[in-house]
XYZ file of C-alpha atoms in Angstrom:
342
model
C 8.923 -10.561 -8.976
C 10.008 -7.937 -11.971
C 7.385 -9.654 -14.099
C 4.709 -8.768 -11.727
C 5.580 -5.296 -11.402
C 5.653 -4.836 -14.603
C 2.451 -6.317 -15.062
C 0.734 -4.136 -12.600
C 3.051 -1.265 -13.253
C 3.002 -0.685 -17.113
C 0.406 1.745 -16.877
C 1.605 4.039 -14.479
C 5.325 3.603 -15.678
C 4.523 4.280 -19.057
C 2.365 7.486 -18.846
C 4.776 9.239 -16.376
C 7.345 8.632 -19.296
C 5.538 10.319 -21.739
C 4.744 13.098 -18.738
C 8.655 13.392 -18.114
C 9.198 13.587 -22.559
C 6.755 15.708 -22.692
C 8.236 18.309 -20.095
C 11.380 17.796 -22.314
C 9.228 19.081 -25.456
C 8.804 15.790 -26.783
C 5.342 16.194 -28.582
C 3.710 12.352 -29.140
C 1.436 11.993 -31.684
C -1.704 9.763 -31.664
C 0.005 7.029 -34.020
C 3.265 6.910 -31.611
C 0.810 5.955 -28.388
C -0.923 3.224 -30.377
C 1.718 0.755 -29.334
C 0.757 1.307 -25.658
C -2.810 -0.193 -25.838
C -1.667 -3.536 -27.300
C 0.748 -4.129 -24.519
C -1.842 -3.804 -21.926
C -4.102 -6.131 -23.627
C -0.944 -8.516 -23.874
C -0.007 -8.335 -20.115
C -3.829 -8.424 -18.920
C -3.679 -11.432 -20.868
C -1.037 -12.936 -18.997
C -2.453 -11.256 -15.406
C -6.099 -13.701 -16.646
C -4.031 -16.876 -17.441
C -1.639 -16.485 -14.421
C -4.080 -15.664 -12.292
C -6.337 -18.582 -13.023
C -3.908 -20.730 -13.114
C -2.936 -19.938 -8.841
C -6.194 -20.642 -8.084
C -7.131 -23.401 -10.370
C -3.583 -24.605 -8.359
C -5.106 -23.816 -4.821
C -8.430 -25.190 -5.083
C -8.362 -28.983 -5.943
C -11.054 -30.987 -3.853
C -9.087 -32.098 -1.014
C -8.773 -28.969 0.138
C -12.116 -26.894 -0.221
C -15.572 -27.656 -1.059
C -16.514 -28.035 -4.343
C -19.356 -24.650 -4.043
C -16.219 -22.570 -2.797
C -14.175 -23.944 -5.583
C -16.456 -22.909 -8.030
C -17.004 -19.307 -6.361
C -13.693 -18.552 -6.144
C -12.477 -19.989 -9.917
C -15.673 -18.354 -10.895
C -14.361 -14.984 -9.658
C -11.036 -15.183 -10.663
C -11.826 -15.444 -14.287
C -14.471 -12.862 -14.169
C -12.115 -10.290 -12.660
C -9.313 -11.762 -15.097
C -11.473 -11.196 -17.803
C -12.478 -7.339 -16.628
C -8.887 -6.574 -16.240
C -8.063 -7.295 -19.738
C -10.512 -5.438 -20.981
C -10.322 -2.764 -19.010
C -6.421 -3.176 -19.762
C -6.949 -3.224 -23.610
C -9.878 -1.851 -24.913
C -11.384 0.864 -21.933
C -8.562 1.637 -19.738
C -10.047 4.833 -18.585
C -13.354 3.527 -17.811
C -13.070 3.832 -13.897
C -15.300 0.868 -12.706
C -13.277 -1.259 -14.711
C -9.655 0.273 -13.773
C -11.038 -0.998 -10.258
C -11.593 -4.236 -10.962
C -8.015 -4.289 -12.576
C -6.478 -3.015 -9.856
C -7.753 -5.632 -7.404
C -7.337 -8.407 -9.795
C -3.517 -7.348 -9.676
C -3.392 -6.996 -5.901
C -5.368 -10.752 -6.037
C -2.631 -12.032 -8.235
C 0.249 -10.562 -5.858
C -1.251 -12.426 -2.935
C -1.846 -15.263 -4.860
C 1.949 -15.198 -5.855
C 2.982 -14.346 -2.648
C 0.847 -17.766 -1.134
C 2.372 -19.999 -3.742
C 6.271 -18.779 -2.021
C 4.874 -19.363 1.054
C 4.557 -15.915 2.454
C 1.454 -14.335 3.140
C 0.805 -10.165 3.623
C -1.064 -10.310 6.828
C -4.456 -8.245 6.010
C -6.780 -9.701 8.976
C -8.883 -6.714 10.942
C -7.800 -6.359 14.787
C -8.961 -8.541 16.923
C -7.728 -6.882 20.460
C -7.700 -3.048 21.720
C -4.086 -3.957 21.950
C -3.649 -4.702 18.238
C -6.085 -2.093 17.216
C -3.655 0.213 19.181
C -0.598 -0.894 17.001
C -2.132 -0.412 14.018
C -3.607 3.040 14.417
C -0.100 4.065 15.104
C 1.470 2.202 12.130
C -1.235 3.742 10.134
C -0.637 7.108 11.717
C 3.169 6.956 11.234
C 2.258 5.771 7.415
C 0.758 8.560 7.061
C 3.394 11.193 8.361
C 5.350 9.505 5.925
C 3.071 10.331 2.940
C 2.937 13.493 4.160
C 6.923 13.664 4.372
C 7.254 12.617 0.819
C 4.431 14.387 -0.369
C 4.984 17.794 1.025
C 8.669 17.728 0.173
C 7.775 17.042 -3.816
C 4.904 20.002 -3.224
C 7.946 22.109 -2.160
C 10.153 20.975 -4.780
C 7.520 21.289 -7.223
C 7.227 25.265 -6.462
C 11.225 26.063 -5.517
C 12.470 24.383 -9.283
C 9.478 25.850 -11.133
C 10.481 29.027 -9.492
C 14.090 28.595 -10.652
C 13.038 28.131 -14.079
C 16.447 26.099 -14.554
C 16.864 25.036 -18.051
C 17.361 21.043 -18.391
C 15.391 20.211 -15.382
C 11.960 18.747 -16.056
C 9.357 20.127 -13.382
C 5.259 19.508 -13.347
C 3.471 22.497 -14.861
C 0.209 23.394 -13.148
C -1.232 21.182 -10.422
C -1.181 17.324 -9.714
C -4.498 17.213 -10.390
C -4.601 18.519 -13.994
C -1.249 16.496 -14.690
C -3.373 13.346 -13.825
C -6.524 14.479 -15.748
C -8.807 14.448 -12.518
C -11.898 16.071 -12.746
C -13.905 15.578 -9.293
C -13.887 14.172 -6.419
C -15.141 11.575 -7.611
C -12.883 9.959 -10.209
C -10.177 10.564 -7.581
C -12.401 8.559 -5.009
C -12.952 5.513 -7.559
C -9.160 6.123 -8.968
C -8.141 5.758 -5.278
C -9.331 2.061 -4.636
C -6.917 1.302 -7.697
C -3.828 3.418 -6.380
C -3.975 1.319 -3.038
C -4.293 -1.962 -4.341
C -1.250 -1.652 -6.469
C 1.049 0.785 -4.588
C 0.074 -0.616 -0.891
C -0.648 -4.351 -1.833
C 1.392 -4.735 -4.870
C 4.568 -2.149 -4.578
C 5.037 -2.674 -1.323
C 3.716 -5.343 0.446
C 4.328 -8.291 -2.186
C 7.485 -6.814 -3.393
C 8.700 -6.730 0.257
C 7.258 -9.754 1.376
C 8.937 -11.904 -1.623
C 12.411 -10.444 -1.517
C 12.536 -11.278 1.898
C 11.492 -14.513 1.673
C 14.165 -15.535 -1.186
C 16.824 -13.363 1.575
C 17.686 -10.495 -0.327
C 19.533 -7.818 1.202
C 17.031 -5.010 2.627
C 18.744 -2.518 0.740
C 17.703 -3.999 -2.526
C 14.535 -4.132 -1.346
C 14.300 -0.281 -0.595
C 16.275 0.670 -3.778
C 13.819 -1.373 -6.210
C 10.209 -0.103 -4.131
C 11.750 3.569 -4.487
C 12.742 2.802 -7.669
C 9.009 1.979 -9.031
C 7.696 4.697 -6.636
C 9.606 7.276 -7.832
C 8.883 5.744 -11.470
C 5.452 5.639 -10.658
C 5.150 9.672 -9.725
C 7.572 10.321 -12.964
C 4.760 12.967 -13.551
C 6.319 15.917 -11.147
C 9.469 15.718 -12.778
C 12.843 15.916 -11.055
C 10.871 16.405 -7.538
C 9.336 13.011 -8.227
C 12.622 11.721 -6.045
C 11.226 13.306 -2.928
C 8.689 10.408 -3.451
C 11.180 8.166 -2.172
C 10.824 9.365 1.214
C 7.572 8.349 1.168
C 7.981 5.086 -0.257
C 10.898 4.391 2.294
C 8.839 5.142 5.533
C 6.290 2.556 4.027
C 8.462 0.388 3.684
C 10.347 0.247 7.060
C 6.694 0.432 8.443
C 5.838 -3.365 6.614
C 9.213 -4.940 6.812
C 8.945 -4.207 11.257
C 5.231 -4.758 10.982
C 4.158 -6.943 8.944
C 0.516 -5.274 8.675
C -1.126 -4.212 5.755
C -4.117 -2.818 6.082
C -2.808 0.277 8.303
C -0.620 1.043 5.513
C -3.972 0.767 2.808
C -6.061 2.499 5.084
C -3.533 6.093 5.480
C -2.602 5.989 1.874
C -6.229 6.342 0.992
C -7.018 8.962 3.741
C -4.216 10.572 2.294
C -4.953 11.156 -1.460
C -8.923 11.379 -0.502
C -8.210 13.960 2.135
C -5.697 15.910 -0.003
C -7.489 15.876 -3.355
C -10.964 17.306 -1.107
C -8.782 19.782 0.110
C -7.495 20.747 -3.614
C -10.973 20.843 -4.810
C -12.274 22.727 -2.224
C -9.535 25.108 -0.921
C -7.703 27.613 -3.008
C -3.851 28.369 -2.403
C -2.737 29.083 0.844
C -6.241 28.300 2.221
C -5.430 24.580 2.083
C -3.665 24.302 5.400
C -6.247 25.303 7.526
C -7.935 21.674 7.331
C -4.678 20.632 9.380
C -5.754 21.663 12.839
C -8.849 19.990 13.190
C -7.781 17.044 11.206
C -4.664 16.456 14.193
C -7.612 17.633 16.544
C -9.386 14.573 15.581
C -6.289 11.900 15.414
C -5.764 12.969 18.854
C -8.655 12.708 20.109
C -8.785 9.093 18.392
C -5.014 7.728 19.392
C -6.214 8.910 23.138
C -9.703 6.383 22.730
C -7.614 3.709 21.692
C -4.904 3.789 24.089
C -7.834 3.991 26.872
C -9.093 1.199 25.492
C -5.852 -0.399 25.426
C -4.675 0.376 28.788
C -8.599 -0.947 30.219
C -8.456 -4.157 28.416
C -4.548 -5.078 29.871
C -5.690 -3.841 33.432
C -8.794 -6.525 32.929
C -6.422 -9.143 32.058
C -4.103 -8.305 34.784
C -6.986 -8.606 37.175
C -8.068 -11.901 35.522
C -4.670 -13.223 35.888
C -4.580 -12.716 40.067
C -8.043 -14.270 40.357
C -6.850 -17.483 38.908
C -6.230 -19.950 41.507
C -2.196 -20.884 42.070
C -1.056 -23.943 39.544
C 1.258 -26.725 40.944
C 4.592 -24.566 39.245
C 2.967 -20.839 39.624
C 1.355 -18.408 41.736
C -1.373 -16.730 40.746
C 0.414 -13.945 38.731
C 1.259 -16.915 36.470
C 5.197 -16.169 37.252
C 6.734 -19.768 37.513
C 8.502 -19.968 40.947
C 12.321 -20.390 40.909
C 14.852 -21.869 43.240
C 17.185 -20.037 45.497
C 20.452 -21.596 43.813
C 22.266 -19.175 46.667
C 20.995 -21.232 49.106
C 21.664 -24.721 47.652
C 24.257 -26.669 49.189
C 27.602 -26.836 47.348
C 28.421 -30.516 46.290
């Protein structure tokens, strides 16, 4: 488990360290940061080999075709391949970032399958289910808002303290992650999901609870990388626990993935627009129509909801009565009151 986070996590662990030495006056120069290049191309070495070998694992003859086992070997040393070259030669090239990024989630479900555990990621197949997972997703993303708007406010309270010692972001989140547009952030975005939602969270959770570990191990170490992972803000990068926590709780009751994708990427798509766009104080205004709209939304699906279980309710008194049931499908049941004492 701590070699596949750090395979997928390198990147991000190792840049907000420099961030956080650099807010400490540490100045790096180009010759220091040559080490960091060569250890990507060393672990997106291991991501193609272990990868490959999963599936090679997975898809013998006896139990898929031989056109799917080609496909899908096919793919997984193509997007092996991309990810150690986007890992070790181009690693801000964005197309290929992408690629890496889904070749990591790939492995972490691939790892995941080989323990016997499997991140459900199937679409909804009910209004019932779709119901349940626009509110996971909804409560996923209150908590990235939680965590997100606390570091925001921590961000601006410490860098108004000025307090010697204390390491806080200068200038905005943007510019401290070398965004650009909107779109960089959109193509950036694909990557962020796959290894925070899919990766950080998901696999992480679903292994350590599959080899019984305690569940507050499991929230210390997923904090732990999240926090890590936003070492960038400084000090108020701990307020990114919050965030990671409610994610967690979410999967571990849940077990659903995709909600948990889906708000995370609303989230940094929505809030980048709206630093783009919106200057200052400006960029609250987008809130009211953007709760206008999940309102209007959770009320469509809970119609739906509510229709489909009054259908099914109807269905169930049409059916004729069974030899151990009435037509409500409710077994009948002796009066034991009423049977005679021996």
């Amino acid at each position: 488990m701590l070699l596949l986070l750090l395979l997928t996590s390198f990147r991000t662990l190792a840049i907000g360290v420099l961030d956080v030495a650099g807010m400490y006056g540490v100045r790096w120069a180009s010759a220091d940061l040559r080490w960091i290049r060569p250890c990507e191309f060393v672990l997106g070495m291991v991501v193609f080999f272990w990868l490959s070998g999963l599936v090679i694992a997975r898809t013998t003859l006896d139990r898929v075709s031989q056109p799917r086992r080609l496909a899908v070997r096919g793919a997984a040393a193509v997007c092996g391949a991309v990810s150690m070259y986007a890992a070790g030669l181009v690693p801000y090239r964005q197309v290929a970032l992408i690629v890496s990024g889904c070749t990591a989630a790939w492995l972490a479900l691939e790892v995941c399958r080989a323990h016997g555990v499997s991140p459900t990621a199937w679409l909804p197949a009910t209004a019932r289910d779709r119901l349940r997972d626009w509110r996971i997703a909804t409560a996923a993303l209150l908590a990235c808002m939680a965590g997100g708007g606390l570091t925001k406010l921590l961000v601006v309270l410490l860098g108004w303290a000025d307090i010697d010692g204390i390491p806080v972001m200068k200038g905005s989140q943007l510019g401290a992650l070398g965004f650009h547009n909107v779109g960089v952030i959109g193509l950036t975005v694909v990557w962020t999901v796959a290894i925070e939602d899919v990766v950080m969270v998901a696999a992480t959770a679903a292994l350590l609870t599959a080899i019984h570990r305690p569940a507050w191990e499991i929230y210390t170490l997923i904090c732990l990388i999240e926090v890590l992972a936003h070492a960038y803000f400084g000090l108020p990068a701990i307020a990114m626990a919050l965030y990671a926590a409610g994610r967690v709780w979410l999967y571990r009751r849940y077990q659903r993935l995709l909600p948990l994708m889906a708000a995370y990427a609303g989230f940094d798509l929505s809030a980048a627009t709206v630093q783009f766009l919106l200057p200052g104080i400006y960029r609250v205004l987008p809130v009211i129509p953007v709760a206008l709209v999940v309102m209007w939304i959770e009320r469509r699906v809970t119609a739906a909801a509510v229709e489909e279980r009054a259908e099914r309710h109807v269905q169930q008194e049409r059916a004729p009565d069974g030899p151990s049931g009435s037509a409500t499908g409710i077994p009948h049941t002796q009066d034991r009151s009423r049977a005679p004492t021996p």
